[in-house]
Short mmCIF file of C-alpha atoms (C1' of nucleotides) in Angstrom, two decimals:
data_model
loop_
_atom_site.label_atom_id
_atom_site.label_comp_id
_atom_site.label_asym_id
_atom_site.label_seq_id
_atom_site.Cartn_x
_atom_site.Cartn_y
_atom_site.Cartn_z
CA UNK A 1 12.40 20.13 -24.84
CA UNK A 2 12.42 21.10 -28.60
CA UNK A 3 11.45 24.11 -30.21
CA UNK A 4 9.48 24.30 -33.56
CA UNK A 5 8.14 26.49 -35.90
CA UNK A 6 5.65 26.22 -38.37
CA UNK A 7 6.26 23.80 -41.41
CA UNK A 8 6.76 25.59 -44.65
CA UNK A 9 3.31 25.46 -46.74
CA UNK A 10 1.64 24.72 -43.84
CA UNK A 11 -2.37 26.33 -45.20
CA UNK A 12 -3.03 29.81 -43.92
CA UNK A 13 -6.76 29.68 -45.07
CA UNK A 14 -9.51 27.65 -43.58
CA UNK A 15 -9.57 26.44 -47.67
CA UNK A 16 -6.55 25.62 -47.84
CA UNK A 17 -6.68 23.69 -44.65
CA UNK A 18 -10.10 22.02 -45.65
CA UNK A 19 -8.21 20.85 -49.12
CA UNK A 20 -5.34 19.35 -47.35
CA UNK A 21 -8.16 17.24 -45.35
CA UNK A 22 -9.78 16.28 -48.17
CA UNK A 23 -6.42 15.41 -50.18
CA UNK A 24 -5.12 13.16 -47.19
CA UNK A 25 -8.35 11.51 -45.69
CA UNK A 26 -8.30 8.47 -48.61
CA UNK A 27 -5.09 7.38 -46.66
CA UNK A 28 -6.78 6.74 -43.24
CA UNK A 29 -6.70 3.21 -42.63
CA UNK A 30 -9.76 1.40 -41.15
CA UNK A 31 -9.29 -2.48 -41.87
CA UNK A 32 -6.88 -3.25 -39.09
CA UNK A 33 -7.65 -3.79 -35.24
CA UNK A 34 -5.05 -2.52 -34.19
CA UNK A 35 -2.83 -3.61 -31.05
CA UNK A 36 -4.42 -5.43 -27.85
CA UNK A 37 -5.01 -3.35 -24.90
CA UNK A 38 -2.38 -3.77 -22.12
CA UNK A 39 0.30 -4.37 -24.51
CA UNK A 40 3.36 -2.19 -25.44
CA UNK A 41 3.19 1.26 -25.01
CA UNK A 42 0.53 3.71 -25.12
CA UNK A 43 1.33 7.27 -25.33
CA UNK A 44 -0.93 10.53 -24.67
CA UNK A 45 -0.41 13.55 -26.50
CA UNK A 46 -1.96 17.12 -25.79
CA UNK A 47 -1.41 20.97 -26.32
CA UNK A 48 -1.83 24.01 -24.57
CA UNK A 49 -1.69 27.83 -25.59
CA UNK A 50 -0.43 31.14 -24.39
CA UNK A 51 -2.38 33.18 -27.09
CA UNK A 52 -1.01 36.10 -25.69
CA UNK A 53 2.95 35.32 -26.27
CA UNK A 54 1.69 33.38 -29.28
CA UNK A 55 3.66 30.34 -27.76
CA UNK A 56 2.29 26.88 -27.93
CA UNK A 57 3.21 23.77 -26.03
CA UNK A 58 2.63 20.28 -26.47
CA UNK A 59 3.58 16.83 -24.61
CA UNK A 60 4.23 13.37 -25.62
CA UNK A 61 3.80 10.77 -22.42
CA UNK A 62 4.21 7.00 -23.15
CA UNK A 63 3.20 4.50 -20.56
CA UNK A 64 3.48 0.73 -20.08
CA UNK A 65 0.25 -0.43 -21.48
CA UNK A 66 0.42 -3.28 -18.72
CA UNK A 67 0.76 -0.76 -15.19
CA UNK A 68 0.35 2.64 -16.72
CA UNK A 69 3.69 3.36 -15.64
CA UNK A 70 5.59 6.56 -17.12
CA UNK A 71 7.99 5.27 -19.56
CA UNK A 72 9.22 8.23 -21.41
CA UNK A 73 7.96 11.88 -22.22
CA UNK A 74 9.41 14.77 -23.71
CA UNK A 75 7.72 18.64 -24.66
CA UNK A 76 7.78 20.88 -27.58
CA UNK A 77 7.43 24.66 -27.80
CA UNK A 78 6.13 27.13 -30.75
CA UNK A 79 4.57 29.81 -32.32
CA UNK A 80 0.55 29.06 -32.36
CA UNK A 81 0.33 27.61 -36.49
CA UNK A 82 -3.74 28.37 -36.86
CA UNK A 83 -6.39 29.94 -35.08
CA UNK A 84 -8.95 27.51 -33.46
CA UNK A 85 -11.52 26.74 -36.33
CA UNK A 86 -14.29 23.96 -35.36
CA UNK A 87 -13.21 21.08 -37.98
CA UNK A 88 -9.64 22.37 -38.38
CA UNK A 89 -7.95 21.82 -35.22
CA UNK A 90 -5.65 19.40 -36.47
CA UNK A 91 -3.95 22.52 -37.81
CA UNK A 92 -3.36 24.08 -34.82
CA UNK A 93 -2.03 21.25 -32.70
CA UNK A 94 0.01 19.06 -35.02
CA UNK A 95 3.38 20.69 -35.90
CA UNK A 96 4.04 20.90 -32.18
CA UNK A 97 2.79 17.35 -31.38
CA UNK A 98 4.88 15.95 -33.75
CA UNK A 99 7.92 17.81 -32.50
CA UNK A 100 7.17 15.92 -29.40
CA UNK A 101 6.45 12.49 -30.24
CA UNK A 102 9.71 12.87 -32.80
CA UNK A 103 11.83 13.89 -29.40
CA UNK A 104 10.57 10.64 -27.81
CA UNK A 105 13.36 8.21 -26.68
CA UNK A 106 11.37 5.22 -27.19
CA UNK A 107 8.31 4.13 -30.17
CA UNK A 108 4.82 5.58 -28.84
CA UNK A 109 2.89 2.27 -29.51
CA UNK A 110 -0.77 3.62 -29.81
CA UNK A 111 -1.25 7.21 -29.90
CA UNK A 112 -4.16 8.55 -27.57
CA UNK A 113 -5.50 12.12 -28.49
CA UNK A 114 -7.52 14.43 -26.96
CA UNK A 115 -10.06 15.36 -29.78
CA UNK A 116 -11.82 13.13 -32.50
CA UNK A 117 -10.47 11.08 -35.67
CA UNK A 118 -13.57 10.16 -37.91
CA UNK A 119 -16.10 11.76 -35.96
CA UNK A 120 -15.31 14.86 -38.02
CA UNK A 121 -17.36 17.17 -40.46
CA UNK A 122 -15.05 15.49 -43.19
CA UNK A 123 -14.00 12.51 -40.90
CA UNK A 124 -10.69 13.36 -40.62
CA UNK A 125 -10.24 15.03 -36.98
CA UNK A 126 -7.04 15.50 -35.29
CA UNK A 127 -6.49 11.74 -34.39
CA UNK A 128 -7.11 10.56 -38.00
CA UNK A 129 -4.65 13.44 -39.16
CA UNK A 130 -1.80 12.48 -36.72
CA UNK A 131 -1.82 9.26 -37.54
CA UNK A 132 -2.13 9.16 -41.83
CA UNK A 133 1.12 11.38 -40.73
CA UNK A 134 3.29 9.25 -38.85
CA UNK A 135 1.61 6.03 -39.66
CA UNK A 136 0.71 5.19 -35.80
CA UNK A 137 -2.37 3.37 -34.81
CA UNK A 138 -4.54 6.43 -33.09
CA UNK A 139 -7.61 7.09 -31.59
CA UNK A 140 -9.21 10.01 -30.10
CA UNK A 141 -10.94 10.03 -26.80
CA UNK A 142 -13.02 13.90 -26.65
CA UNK A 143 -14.73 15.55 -23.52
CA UNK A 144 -17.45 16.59 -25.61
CA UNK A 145 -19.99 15.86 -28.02
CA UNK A 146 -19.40 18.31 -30.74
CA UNK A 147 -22.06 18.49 -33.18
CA UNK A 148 -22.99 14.71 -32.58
CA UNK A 149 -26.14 13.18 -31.09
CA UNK A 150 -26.22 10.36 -28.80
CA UNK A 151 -28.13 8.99 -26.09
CA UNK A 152 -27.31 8.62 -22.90
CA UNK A 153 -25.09 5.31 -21.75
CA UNK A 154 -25.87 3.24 -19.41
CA UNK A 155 -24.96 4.14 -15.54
CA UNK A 156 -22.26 1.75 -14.90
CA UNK A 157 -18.59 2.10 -16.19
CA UNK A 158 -18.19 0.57 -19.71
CA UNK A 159 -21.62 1.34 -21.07
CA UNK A 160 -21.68 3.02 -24.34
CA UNK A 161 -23.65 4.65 -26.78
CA UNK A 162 -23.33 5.07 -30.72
CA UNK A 163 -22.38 8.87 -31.20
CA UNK A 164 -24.20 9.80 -34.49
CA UNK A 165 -23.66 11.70 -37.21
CA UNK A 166 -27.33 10.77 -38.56
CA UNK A 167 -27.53 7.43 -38.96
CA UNK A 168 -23.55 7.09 -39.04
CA UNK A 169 -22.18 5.65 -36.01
CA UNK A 170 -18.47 7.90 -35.89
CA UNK A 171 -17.92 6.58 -32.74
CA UNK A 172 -19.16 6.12 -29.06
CA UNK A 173 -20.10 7.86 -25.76
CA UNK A 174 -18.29 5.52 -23.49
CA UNK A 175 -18.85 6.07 -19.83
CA UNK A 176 -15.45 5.87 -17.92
CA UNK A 177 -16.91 5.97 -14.34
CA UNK A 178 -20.19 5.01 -12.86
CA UNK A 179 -22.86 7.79 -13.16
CA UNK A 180 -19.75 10.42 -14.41
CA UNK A 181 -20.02 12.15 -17.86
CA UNK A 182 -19.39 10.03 -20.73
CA UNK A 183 -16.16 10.58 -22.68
CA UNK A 184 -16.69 10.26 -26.94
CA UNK A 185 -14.30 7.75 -28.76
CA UNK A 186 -13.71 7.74 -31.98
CA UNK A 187 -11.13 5.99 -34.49
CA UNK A 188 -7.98 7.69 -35.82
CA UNK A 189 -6.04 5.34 -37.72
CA UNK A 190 -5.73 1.67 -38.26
CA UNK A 191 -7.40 1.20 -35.09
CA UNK A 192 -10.69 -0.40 -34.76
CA UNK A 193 -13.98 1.22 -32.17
CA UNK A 194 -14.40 -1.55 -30.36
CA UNK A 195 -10.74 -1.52 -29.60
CA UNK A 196 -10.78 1.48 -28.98
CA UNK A 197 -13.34 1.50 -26.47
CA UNK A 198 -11.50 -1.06 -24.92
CA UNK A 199 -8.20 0.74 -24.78
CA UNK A 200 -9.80 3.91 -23.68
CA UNK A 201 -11.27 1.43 -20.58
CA UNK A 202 -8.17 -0.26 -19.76
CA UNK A 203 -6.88 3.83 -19.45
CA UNK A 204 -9.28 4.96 -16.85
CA UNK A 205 -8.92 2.90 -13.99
CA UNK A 206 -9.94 5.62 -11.51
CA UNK A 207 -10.75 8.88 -13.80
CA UNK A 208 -13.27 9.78 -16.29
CA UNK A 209 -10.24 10.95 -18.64
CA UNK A 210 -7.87 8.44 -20.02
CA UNK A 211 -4.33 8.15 -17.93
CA UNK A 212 -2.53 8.92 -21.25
CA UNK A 213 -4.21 12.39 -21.60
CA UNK A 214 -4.58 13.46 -17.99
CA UNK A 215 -0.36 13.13 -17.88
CA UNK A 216 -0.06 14.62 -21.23
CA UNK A 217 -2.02 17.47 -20.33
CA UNK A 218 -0.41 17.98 -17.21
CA UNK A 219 3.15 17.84 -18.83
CA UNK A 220 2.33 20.50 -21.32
CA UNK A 221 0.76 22.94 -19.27
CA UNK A 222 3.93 23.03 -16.93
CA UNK A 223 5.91 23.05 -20.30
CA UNK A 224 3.67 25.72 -21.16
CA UNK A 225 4.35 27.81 -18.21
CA UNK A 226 8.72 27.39 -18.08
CA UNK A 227 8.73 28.03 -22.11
CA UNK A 228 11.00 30.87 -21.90
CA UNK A 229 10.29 31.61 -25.81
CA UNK A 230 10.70 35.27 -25.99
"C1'" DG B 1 -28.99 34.36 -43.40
"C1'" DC B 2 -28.30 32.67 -38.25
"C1'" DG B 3 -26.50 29.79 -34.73
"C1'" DA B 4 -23.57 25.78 -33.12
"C1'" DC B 5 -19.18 24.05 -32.90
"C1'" DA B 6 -13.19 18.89 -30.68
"C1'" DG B 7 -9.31 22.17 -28.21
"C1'" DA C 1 -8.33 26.08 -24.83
"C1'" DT C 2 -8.39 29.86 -20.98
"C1'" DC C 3 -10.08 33.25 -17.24
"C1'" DT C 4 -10.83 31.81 -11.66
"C1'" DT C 5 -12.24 30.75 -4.95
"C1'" DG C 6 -14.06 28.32 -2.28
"C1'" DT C 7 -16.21 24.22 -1.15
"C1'" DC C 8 -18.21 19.55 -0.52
"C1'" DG C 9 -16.66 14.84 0.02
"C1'" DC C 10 -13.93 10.36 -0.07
#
DNA sequence: GCGACAG
DNA sequence: ATCTTGTCGC
């Protein structure tokens, strides 16, 4: 496990934070499909937080795209960077996250995050942010709507919905399991939806959450509860 | 101005 | 995100 602290010049206001969106969301790259589902690696990345110590930790788990298999993972530990802000959450997960996926002993493939990428106020969530950042195809897979309509899918597994922000479709409610709560894909970089839907399918062959983020969280929770960061 | 709001 | 017990069901 590393330990990290927060980048020099990283913003302190919600401004400053907002600017640094707006300054780095022309980079996000849309045109490309990005890789096929059940090839190479796909790796799940996640935080939790110990407000109370201040201490933050995140996980990086890659898995065989092909039998879901745990390939490699590694954890990261640090001080909590920025306070949870709806729109800026990038800012409090992504100094630790890329700790992680930097202590990796193998290339992460497609990166799978819990949270949105264009379905954003500024469309540029979390997802979109990690990967204009390290240059990895991303996506984000959410557990909720956040300020976005949509109707309900379809019963069956692999129905979907457009999730709207108006008439702009930012991404989908996909529904992972028959009759379950839909989960709400969106693109993060040089990744297209419909692959991403597809991906976030080929991840959740018996839960409604994707594979990639159910061992990510797991990981960082327990890394979470051993950080000894005193 | 007020409320809602990924994790 | 996190605080939290038991409980119903495959």
């Amino acid at each position: 496990m590393t330990t990290v602290s927060t980048p020099a010049g990283w913003p302190v206001t919600e401004e400053a934070a907002r600017a640094v969106q707006d300054g780095l969301r022309t980079r996000v790259v849309l045109d490309e499909p990005g890789p096929p589902p059940g090839t190479g690696h796909v790796t799940g990345v996640d935080v939790a937080y110990d407000d109370e110590r201040d201490v933050v930790a995140a996980a990086a788990v890659v898995l065989d795209a092909a039998t879901l298999d745990v390939v490699a993972e590694s954890t990261a530990v640090g001080r909590v960077s920025f306070p949870y802000v709806p729109g800026l959450l990038a800012f409090r997960e992504i100094p630790t996250v890329l700790a992680a996926l930097g202590a990796l002993s193998c290339p992460p493939g497609l990166v799978v995050c819990d949270g949105y990428g264009l379905a954003h106020p500024r469309r540029f969530g979390l997802a979109s942010h990690l990967g204009v950042v390290t240059g990895l195809p991303t996506i984000g897979v959410a557990k909720n709507p956040f300020t976005f309509t949509h109707d309900d899918p379809g019963t069956p597994r692999g129905s979907t919905s457009p999730l709207l922000a108006g008439d702009e479709e930012v991404g989908r409610a996909l529904r992972t399991r028959d009759a379950v709560k839909p989960v709400f894909v969106s693109v993060g970089h040089r990744v297209s939806l419909d692959n991403a839907c597809a991906h976030t399918l080929a991840l959740t062959p018996a839960y409604r959450l994707p594979e990639t983020t159910r061992r990510a969280d797991a990981l960082c929770r327990r890394a979470l509860r051993e950080a000894a960061l005193l």
